């Protein structure tokens, strides 16, 4: 599986570099214009990578393919900006005192979460390892179920996470 994944990743890199080269052959421009375009693209790429997802294709792929029989369901509350962790700590304290933590979590997520999942009470649905950012994956697949975890910092902001279910595959007796 790992070898197939490495071959797939190298094919992606080859096709990307091939497409990059073919675009320059189609557009007949001077060498100087080509160099200027490449420099502009590098600057744009550097600007975009500061705001975009950071991922290591081999680590994330290994994490995904090695755990295909596992899945989890969770809810979360996302708050962005300065002071987000402090706000989430206060919310966590209030939620832990609620009689039905799951229902209270959904209500609060619908009101305060800055994620599109707020429409569903913060419900992220069911997912496999590697489908969420690394920090959320760690909580959803390693921490206790039915407990509010966080605040957790990711590139999207600060999160409170409530793991509702986990399935780790059937145990095979040898």
Coordinates of C-alpha atoms in Angstrom, one line a residue:
X1 CA 0.0 0.0 0.0
X2 CA 2.8 2.4 0.9
X3 CA 4.6 1.7 -2.3
X4 CA 1.5 2.3 -4.3
X5 CA 1.0 5.6 -2.5
X6 CA 4.6 6.7 -3.2
X7 CA 4.2 5.8 -6.9
X8 CA 0.9 7.8 -6.9
X9 CA 2.5 10.8 -5.3
X10 CA 5.4 10.7 -7.8
X11 CA 2.9 10.5 -10.7
X12 CA 1.1 13.6 -9.3
X13 CA 4.5 15.5 -9.1
X14 CA 5.3 14.4 -12.7
X15 CA 1.9 15.4 -14.1
X16 CA 2.2 18.8 -12.3
X17 CA 5.6 19.4 -13.7
X18 CA 4.6 18.3 -17.1
X19 CA 1.5 20.6 -17.1
X20 CA 3.8 23.4 -15.9
X21 CA 6.2 22.9 -18.8
X22 CA 3.5 22.4 -21.4
X23 CA 1.8 25.7 -20.5
X24 CA 5.1 27.5 -21.3
X25 CA 5.3 25.7 -24.7
X26 CA 1.8 26.6 -25.7
X27 CA 2.2 30.3 -24.9
X28 CA 5.0 31.6 -27.1
X29 CA 6.7 34.2 -24.9
X30 CA 10.2 35.3 -24.5
X31 CA 12.7 33.9 -22.0
X32 CA 12.7 37.1 -20.0
X33 CA 8.8 37.1 -19.7
X34 CA 9.0 33.4 -18.6
X35 CA 11.5 34.2 -15.9
X36 CA 9.3 37.2 -14.7
X37 CA 6.2 34.9 -14.6
X38 CA 8.1 32.3 -12.6
X39 CA 9.2 34.9 -10.1
X40 CA 5.7 36.3 -9.8
X41 CA 4.3 32.8 -9.2
X42 CA 6.9 32.1 -6.5
X43 CA 6.0 35.2 -4.7
X44 CA 2.3 34.4 -5.0
X45 CA 3.0 30.8 -3.8
X46 CA 4.9 32.1 -0.8
X47 CA 2.1 34.5 0.1
X48 CA -0.6 31.7 -0.3
X49 CA 1.3 29.1 1.7
X50 CA 1.2 31.3 4.8
X51 CA -2.6 31.2 4.8
X52 CA -3.2 27.7 3.3
X53 CA -3.1 24.3 4.8
X54 CA 0.2 22.8 5.7
X55 CA 0.4 19.1 5.0
X56 CA 3.0 16.4 4.6
X57 CA 1.6 14.1 1.9
X58 CA 3.5 11.0 3.2
X59 CA 2.6 11.4 6.9
X60 CA -1.0 12.2 6.1
X61 CA -1.3 9.4 3.6
X62 CA 0.3 6.8 5.9
X63 CA -2.0 8.0 8.7
X64 CA -5.0 7.6 6.4
X65 CA -4.2 4.2 4.8
X66 CA -2.9 2.5 8.0
X67 CA -6.2 3.2 9.7
X68 CA -8.8 2.4 7.1
X69 CA -10.8 0.2 9.5
X70 CA -11.2 3.1 12.1
X71 CA -13.7 5.9 12.1
X72 CA -15.0 8.5 14.6
X73 CA -17.8 11.0 14.9
X74 CA -17.4 14.3 16.7
X75 CA -18.8 17.8 17.2
X76 CA -16.7 21.0 17.5
X77 CA -16.9 24.6 18.2
X78 CA -14.5 26.9 16.3
X79 CA -13.6 30.4 17.3
X80 CA -11.1 32.5 15.4
X81 CA -9.0 35.5 16.4
X82 CA -7.3 36.8 19.5
X83 CA -8.7 35.7 22.8
X84 CA -10.4 32.6 21.3
X85 CA -8.8 30.1 23.7
X86 CA -10.0 32.2 26.7
X87 CA -13.6 32.3 25.3
X88 CA -13.5 28.5 24.7
X89 CA -12.3 27.8 28.3
X90 CA -15.3 29.7 29.7
X91 CA -17.6 27.8 27.3
X92 CA -16.0 24.5 28.3
X93 CA -16.6 25.2 32.0
X94 CA -20.3 26.1 31.4
X95 CA -20.8 23.0 29.2
X96 CA -19.2 20.6 31.7
X97 CA -21.9 21.8 34.2
X98 CA -24.8 21.1 31.8
X99 CA -27.0 18.1 32.6
X100 CA -26.9 16.8 29.0
X101 CA -23.4 17.8 27.7
X102 CA -24.0 16.6 24.1
X103 CA -27.2 18.6 23.6
X104 CA -25.8 21.6 25.3
X105 CA -22.7 21.4 23.1
X106 CA -24.8 21.3 20.0
X107 CA -26.8 24.4 21.1
X108 CA -23.7 26.4 21.9
X109 CA -22.0 25.3 18.7
X110 CA -25.0 26.5 16.7
X111 CA -24.8 29.9 18.4
X112 CA -21.1 30.7 18.6
X113 CA -19.1 28.5 16.3
X114 CA -17.5 30.2 13.3
X115 CA -17.4 27.1 11.2
X116 CA -20.0 26.1 8.6
X117 CA -20.7 23.0 10.8
X118 CA -22.5 25.4 13.2
X119 CA -25.6 24.8 11.1
X120 CA -25.5 21.2 12.2
X121 CA -24.8 21.9 15.9
X122 CA -21.1 21.6 15.3
X123 CA -21.5 18.1 14.0
X124 CA -18.5 17.0 11.8
X125 CA -20.1 13.7 10.9
X126 CA -18.2 10.4 10.6
X127 CA -14.7 10.4 9.3
X128 CA -11.5 8.3 9.1
X129 CA -8.0 9.1 10.4
X130 CA -6.3 11.6 8.1
X131 CA -9.5 13.3 7.0
X132 CA -9.3 16.0 9.6
X133 CA -6.3 18.2 10.6
X134 CA -3.7 16.4 12.6
X135 CA -4.6 18.0 16.0
X136 CA -8.3 17.0 15.7
X137 CA -7.4 13.5 14.5
X138 CA -5.3 13.0 17.6
X139 CA -8.2 13.9 19.9
X140 CA -10.8 12.0 17.9
X141 CA -8.9 8.8 17.7
X142 CA -6.9 8.8 21.0
X143 CA -8.8 10.7 23.7
X144 CA -11.8 9.8 25.8
X145 CA -15.3 9.7 24.2
X146 CA -18.1 11.8 25.6
X147 CA -15.7 14.4 27.1
X148 CA -15.1 18.0 26.0
X149 CA -11.5 18.4 24.8
X150 CA -9.6 21.6 24.2
X151 CA -9.1 24.3 23.4
X152 CA -7.1 22.9 20.6
X153 CA -5.2 25.3 18.3
X154 CA -5.1 24.6 14.5
X155 CA -4.4 26.7 11.5
X156 CA -8.2 27.4 11.4
X157 CA -8.4 28.8 15.0
X158 CA -9.2 27.4 18.4
X159 CA -11.6 24.4 18.9
X160 CA -13.5 22.6 21.5
X161 CA -14.0 19.0 20.5
X162 CA -16.6 16.5 21.7
X163 CA -16.0 13.0 20.5
X164 CA -19.4 11.2 20.2
X165 CA -18.4 7.8 18.7
X166 CA -15.5 5.8 17.7
X167 CA -15.3 2.5 15.7
X168 CA -11.9 0.7 15.6
X169 CA -12.8 -2.3 13.4
X170 CA -13.5 -5.8 14.4
X171 CA -11.0 -7.6 16.5
X172 CA -9.8 -10.8 14.8
X173 CA -8.9 -13.7 17.0
X174 CA -5.8 -15.5 15.8

